[in-house]
Amino acid sequence: MMHRALLVSEILVQILINLSQPPGSEVFGWARSSTHKSLASLALTCTTFHELAMDFLWSHMHGLRPLLGCVARLHSVIYDPKSKSVPNIESNLIVLCSFIR
């Protein structure tokens, strides 16, 4: 059973702030991907954490790849399993928009 304190949104927001910007992360060289993985894990933990954790994940996105990955027609272009190189989404935005039409 979850502690009642975690049901208070202000406490949960403070936990997410600390998780997304761990103290000393610059000193220890923690990668952004590890904090994103932690936020994603928290979002999958329970429905109480889901909405706020997802808000934090989407508010700290770097680049357009995750957003464009939500467009069904672009999914195969962006996340091509055969391609070993990651396409530069920002520079190829006009080409990607042609897939939407």
Short mmCIF file of N, CA and C in Angstrom, two decimals:
data_model
loop_
_atom_site.label_atom_id
_atom_site.label_comp_id
_atom_site.label_asym_id
_atom_site.label_seq_id
_atom_site.Cartn_x
_atom_site.Cartn_y
_atom_site.Cartn_z
N MET A 1 0.83 -1.18 0.00
CA MET A 1 0.00 0.00 0.00
C MET A 1 0.88 1.25 0.00
N MET A 2 0.47 2.23 -0.78
CA MET A 2 1.24 3.46 -0.92
C MET A 2 0.96 4.39 0.27
N HIS A 3 1.99 5.10 0.69
CA HIS A 3 1.84 6.04 1.79
C HIS A 3 0.94 7.19 1.36
N ARG A 4 0.12 7.68 2.28
CA ARG A 4 -0.83 8.77 1.98
C ARG A 4 -0.13 10.05 1.53
N ALA A 5 1.10 10.26 2.00
CA ALA A 5 1.81 11.49 1.63
C ALA A 5 2.05 11.56 0.13
N LEU A 6 2.17 10.41 -0.53
CA LEU A 6 2.41 10.40 -1.97
C LEU A 6 1.16 10.75 -2.76
N LEU A 7 0.02 10.83 -2.11
CA LEU A 7 -1.21 11.24 -2.79
C LEU A 7 -1.34 12.76 -2.87
N VAL A 8 -0.49 13.48 -2.12
CA VAL A 8 -0.50 14.95 -2.16
C VAL A 8 0.33 15.38 -3.37
N SER A 9 -0.32 16.08 -4.29
CA SER A 9 0.34 16.40 -5.56
C SER A 9 1.57 17.28 -5.37
N GLU A 10 1.56 18.19 -4.39
CA GLU A 10 2.72 19.05 -4.16
C GLU A 10 3.95 18.24 -3.76
N ILE A 11 3.76 17.20 -2.97
CA ILE A 11 4.87 16.34 -2.56
C ILE A 11 5.38 15.55 -3.75
N LEU A 12 4.46 15.03 -4.53
CA LEU A 12 4.84 14.26 -5.72
C LEU A 12 5.58 15.14 -6.73
N VAL A 13 5.14 16.38 -6.90
CA VAL A 13 5.83 17.30 -7.81
C VAL A 13 7.25 17.55 -7.32
N GLN A 14 7.43 17.73 -6.02
CA GLN A 14 8.78 17.95 -5.48
C GLN A 14 9.67 16.73 -5.71
N ILE A 15 9.12 15.54 -5.55
CA ILE A 15 9.88 14.31 -5.82
C ILE A 15 10.30 14.27 -7.28
N LEU A 16 9.39 14.62 -8.19
CA LEU A 16 9.70 14.60 -9.62
C LEU A 16 10.73 15.67 -9.99
N ILE A 17 10.66 16.82 -9.36
CA ILE A 17 11.66 17.87 -9.60
C ILE A 17 13.03 17.37 -9.18
N ASN A 18 13.10 16.75 -8.01
CA ASN A 18 14.38 16.23 -7.53
C ASN A 18 14.88 15.08 -8.39
N LEU A 19 13.97 14.30 -8.92
CA LEU A 19 14.35 13.19 -9.77
C LEU A 19 14.84 13.67 -11.14
N SER A 20 14.20 14.71 -11.67
CA SER A 20 14.58 15.20 -12.99
C SER A 20 15.84 16.06 -12.94
N GLN A 21 16.16 16.63 -11.79
CA GLN A 21 17.37 17.44 -11.64
C GLN A 21 18.09 17.02 -10.36
N PRO A 22 18.69 15.83 -10.36
CA PRO A 22 19.35 15.36 -9.13
C PRO A 22 20.48 16.28 -8.72
N PRO A 23 20.61 16.56 -7.40
CA PRO A 23 21.70 17.43 -6.95
C PRO A 23 23.05 16.79 -7.26
N GLY A 24 23.95 17.60 -7.76
CA GLY A 24 25.28 17.11 -8.09
C GLY A 24 25.35 16.34 -9.39
N SER A 25 24.30 16.39 -10.20
CA SER A 25 24.32 15.63 -11.45
C SER A 25 25.42 16.12 -12.38
N GLU A 26 25.74 17.42 -12.31
CA GLU A 26 26.83 17.93 -13.14
C GLU A 26 28.16 17.40 -12.63
N VAL A 27 28.29 17.30 -11.31
CA VAL A 27 29.53 16.84 -10.71
C VAL A 27 29.77 15.37 -11.01
N PHE A 28 28.72 14.56 -10.86
CA PHE A 28 28.85 13.12 -11.05
C PHE A 28 28.71 12.70 -12.50
N GLY A 29 28.30 13.63 -13.38
CA GLY A 29 28.18 13.31 -14.80
C GLY A 29 27.02 12.39 -15.12
N TRP A 30 25.93 12.50 -14.37
CA TRP A 30 24.77 11.65 -14.65
C TRP A 30 24.18 12.05 -15.99
N ALA A 31 23.87 11.07 -16.77
CA ALA A 31 23.32 11.31 -18.11
C ALA A 31 21.84 11.68 -18.01
N ARG A 32 21.40 12.48 -18.98
CA ARG A 32 19.98 12.82 -19.04
C ARG A 32 19.13 11.59 -19.25
N SER A 33 19.67 10.64 -20.00
CA SER A 33 18.88 9.45 -20.31
C SER A 33 18.54 8.67 -19.04
N SER A 34 19.42 8.69 -18.05
CA SER A 34 19.11 7.97 -16.81
C SER A 34 17.97 8.63 -16.05
N THR A 35 17.91 9.97 -16.07
CA THR A 35 16.79 10.62 -15.40
C THR A 35 15.50 10.40 -16.18
N HIS A 36 15.59 10.39 -17.53
CA HIS A 36 14.40 10.11 -18.33
C HIS A 36 13.91 8.68 -18.09
N LYS A 37 14.84 7.74 -17.97
CA LYS A 37 14.44 6.36 -17.68
C LYS A 37 13.78 6.26 -16.32
N SER A 38 14.30 7.00 -15.35
CA SER A 38 13.71 6.98 -14.02
C SER A 38 12.31 7.58 -14.02
N LEU A 39 12.14 8.68 -14.75
CA LEU A 39 10.80 9.28 -14.86
C LEU A 39 9.84 8.35 -15.59
N ALA A 40 10.31 7.69 -16.64
CA ALA A 40 9.46 6.75 -17.37
C ALA A 40 9.08 5.57 -16.48
N SER A 41 10.01 5.08 -15.70
CA SER A 41 9.71 3.98 -14.78
C SER A 41 8.68 4.41 -13.74
N LEU A 42 8.83 5.63 -13.25
CA LEU A 42 7.87 6.13 -12.27
C LEU A 42 6.48 6.28 -12.89
N ALA A 43 6.43 6.72 -14.16
CA ALA A 43 5.14 6.86 -14.84
C ALA A 43 4.45 5.52 -15.01
N LEU A 44 5.24 4.45 -15.15
CA LEU A 44 4.66 3.11 -15.32
C LEU A 44 4.36 2.40 -14.00
N THR A 45 4.78 3.00 -12.90
CA THR A 45 4.62 2.36 -11.59
C THR A 45 3.16 2.25 -11.18
N CYS A 46 2.45 3.35 -11.23
CA CYS A 46 1.03 3.33 -10.84
C CYS A 46 0.32 4.52 -11.46
N THR A 47 -0.99 4.48 -11.44
CA THR A 47 -1.77 5.54 -12.07
C THR A 47 -1.63 6.87 -11.34
N THR A 48 -1.34 6.84 -10.05
CA THR A 48 -1.17 8.07 -9.28
C THR A 48 0.03 8.85 -9.79
N PHE A 49 1.11 8.17 -10.13
CA PHE A 49 2.33 8.83 -10.60
C PHE A 49 2.30 9.14 -12.09
N HIS A 50 1.48 8.43 -12.83
CA HIS A 50 1.53 8.46 -14.29
C HIS A 50 1.41 9.87 -14.88
N GLU A 51 0.37 10.59 -14.55
CA GLU A 51 0.10 11.87 -15.21
C GLU A 51 1.22 12.89 -14.94
N LEU A 52 1.62 13.04 -13.69
CA LEU A 52 2.67 14.02 -13.38
C LEU A 52 4.02 13.61 -13.97
N ALA A 53 4.35 12.33 -13.90
CA ALA A 53 5.63 11.88 -14.46
C ALA A 53 5.65 12.07 -15.98
N MET A 54 4.54 11.80 -16.64
CA MET A 54 4.48 12.02 -18.09
C MET A 54 4.59 13.50 -18.43
N ASP A 55 3.96 14.35 -17.61
CA ASP A 55 4.10 15.80 -17.82
C ASP A 55 5.56 16.22 -17.73
N PHE A 56 6.29 15.70 -16.75
CA PHE A 56 7.70 16.02 -16.60
C PHE A 56 8.50 15.49 -17.78
N LEU A 57 8.20 14.28 -18.23
CA LEU A 57 8.93 13.71 -19.37
C LEU A 57 8.73 14.56 -20.62
N TRP A 58 7.50 14.94 -20.91
CA TRP A 58 7.22 15.70 -22.12
C TRP A 58 7.71 17.14 -22.02
N SER A 59 7.80 17.68 -20.82
CA SER A 59 8.26 19.07 -20.68
C SER A 59 9.77 19.18 -20.81
N HIS A 60 10.49 18.09 -20.70
CA HIS A 60 11.95 18.10 -20.78
C HIS A 60 12.46 17.34 -22.00
N MET A 61 11.71 17.34 -23.08
CA MET A 61 12.14 16.65 -24.29
C MET A 61 13.20 17.48 -25.00
N HIS A 62 14.20 16.81 -25.52
CA HIS A 62 15.26 17.47 -26.27
C HIS A 62 15.17 17.01 -27.71
N GLY A 63 14.77 17.90 -28.57
CA GLY A 63 14.62 17.56 -29.98
C GLY A 63 13.18 17.19 -30.31
N LEU A 64 12.96 16.93 -31.58
CA LEU A 64 11.61 16.64 -32.08
C LEU A 64 11.31 15.16 -32.22
N ARG A 65 12.32 14.31 -32.10
CA ARG A 65 12.15 12.88 -32.32
C ARG A 65 10.99 12.26 -31.51
N PRO A 66 10.90 12.46 -30.20
CA PRO A 66 9.80 11.83 -29.45
C PRO A 66 8.43 12.33 -29.89
N LEU A 67 8.34 13.62 -30.19
CA LEU A 67 7.06 14.19 -30.61
C LEU A 67 6.64 13.65 -31.97
N LEU A 68 7.57 13.65 -32.92
CA LEU A 68 7.26 13.15 -34.26
C LEU A 68 7.05 11.64 -34.26
N GLY A 69 7.62 10.96 -33.28
CA GLY A 69 7.41 9.52 -33.16
C GLY A 69 5.98 9.16 -32.82
N CYS A 70 5.21 10.13 -32.33
CA CYS A 70 3.80 9.89 -32.02
C CYS A 70 2.91 9.90 -33.25
N VAL A 71 3.42 10.42 -34.36
CA VAL A 71 2.67 10.44 -35.61
C VAL A 71 2.84 9.07 -36.27
N ALA A 72 1.74 8.36 -36.44
CA ALA A 72 1.79 6.97 -36.92
C ALA A 72 2.51 6.85 -38.27
N ARG A 73 2.28 7.76 -39.18
CA ARG A 73 2.90 7.67 -40.50
C ARG A 73 4.41 7.88 -40.45
N LEU A 74 4.89 8.59 -39.45
CA LEU A 74 6.32 8.86 -39.35
C LEU A 74 7.06 7.83 -38.52
N HIS A 75 6.34 7.01 -37.82
CA HIS A 75 6.97 6.08 -36.88
C HIS A 75 8.00 5.18 -37.57
N SER A 76 7.65 4.65 -38.73
CA SER A 76 8.59 3.76 -39.42
C SER A 76 9.79 4.52 -39.97
N VAL A 77 9.63 5.79 -40.30
CA VAL A 77 10.74 6.59 -40.82
C VAL A 77 11.69 6.96 -39.68
N ILE A 78 11.14 7.31 -38.54
CA ILE A 78 11.96 7.77 -37.42
C ILE A 78 12.61 6.60 -36.69
N TYR A 79 11.86 5.55 -36.46
CA TYR A 79 12.36 4.41 -35.69
C TYR A 79 12.58 3.19 -36.57
N ASP A 80 13.27 3.36 -37.69
CA ASP A 80 13.55 2.27 -38.61
C ASP A 80 14.55 1.31 -37.97
N PRO A 81 14.14 0.05 -37.67
CA PRO A 81 15.07 -0.88 -37.03
C PRO A 81 16.23 -1.31 -37.93
N LYS A 82 16.10 -1.16 -39.23
CA LYS A 82 17.17 -1.55 -40.16
C LYS A 82 18.27 -0.50 -40.22
N SER A 83 17.91 0.73 -39.91
CA SER A 83 18.87 1.82 -39.97
C SER A 83 19.71 1.86 -38.70
N LYS A 84 21.03 1.83 -38.86
CA LYS A 84 21.92 1.90 -37.70
C LYS A 84 22.19 3.33 -37.32
N SER A 85 22.04 4.24 -38.25
CA SER A 85 22.28 5.64 -37.93
C SER A 85 20.95 6.32 -37.61
N VAL A 86 21.02 7.25 -36.70
CA VAL A 86 19.83 8.00 -36.31
C VAL A 86 19.72 9.20 -37.23
N PRO A 87 18.60 9.31 -37.97
CA PRO A 87 18.47 10.46 -38.87
C PRO A 87 18.36 11.76 -38.09
N ASN A 88 18.88 12.82 -38.66
CA ASN A 88 18.79 14.12 -38.04
C ASN A 88 17.40 14.68 -38.31
N ILE A 89 16.54 14.58 -37.32
CA ILE A 89 15.13 14.93 -37.48
C ILE A 89 14.97 16.41 -37.84
N GLU A 90 15.66 17.28 -37.12
CA GLU A 90 15.47 18.71 -37.31
C GLU A 90 15.85 19.15 -38.72
N SER A 91 16.93 18.62 -39.27
CA SER A 91 17.35 19.04 -40.60
C SER A 91 16.51 18.39 -41.70
N ASN A 92 15.88 17.27 -41.42
CA ASN A 92 15.06 16.57 -42.41
C ASN A 92 13.57 16.77 -42.18
N LEU A 93 13.20 17.83 -41.48
CA LEU A 93 11.80 18.07 -41.14
C LEU A 93 10.92 18.22 -42.38
N ILE A 94 11.40 18.89 -43.41
CA ILE A 94 10.60 19.07 -44.63
C ILE A 94 10.35 17.73 -45.30
N VAL A 95 11.35 16.88 -45.33
CA VAL A 95 11.19 15.54 -45.92
C VAL A 95 10.18 14.74 -45.10
N LEU A 96 10.28 14.82 -43.78
CA LEU A 96 9.35 14.07 -42.93
C LEU A 96 7.92 14.57 -43.09
N CYS A 97 7.75 15.87 -43.29
CA CYS A 97 6.39 16.41 -43.46
C CYS A 97 5.74 15.87 -44.74
N SER A 98 6.53 15.50 -45.72
CA SER A 98 5.96 14.96 -46.95
C SER A 98 5.29 13.60 -46.71
N PHE A 99 5.72 12.88 -45.66
CA PHE A 99 5.11 11.60 -45.33
C PHE A 99 3.72 11.79 -44.72
N ILE A 100 3.45 12.93 -44.13
CA ILE A 100 2.18 13.17 -43.46
C ILE A 100 1.07 13.44 -44.45
N ARG A 101 1.39 14.07 -45.55
CA ARG A 101 0.35 14.47 -46.52
C ARG A 101 -0.38 13.31 -47.08
#
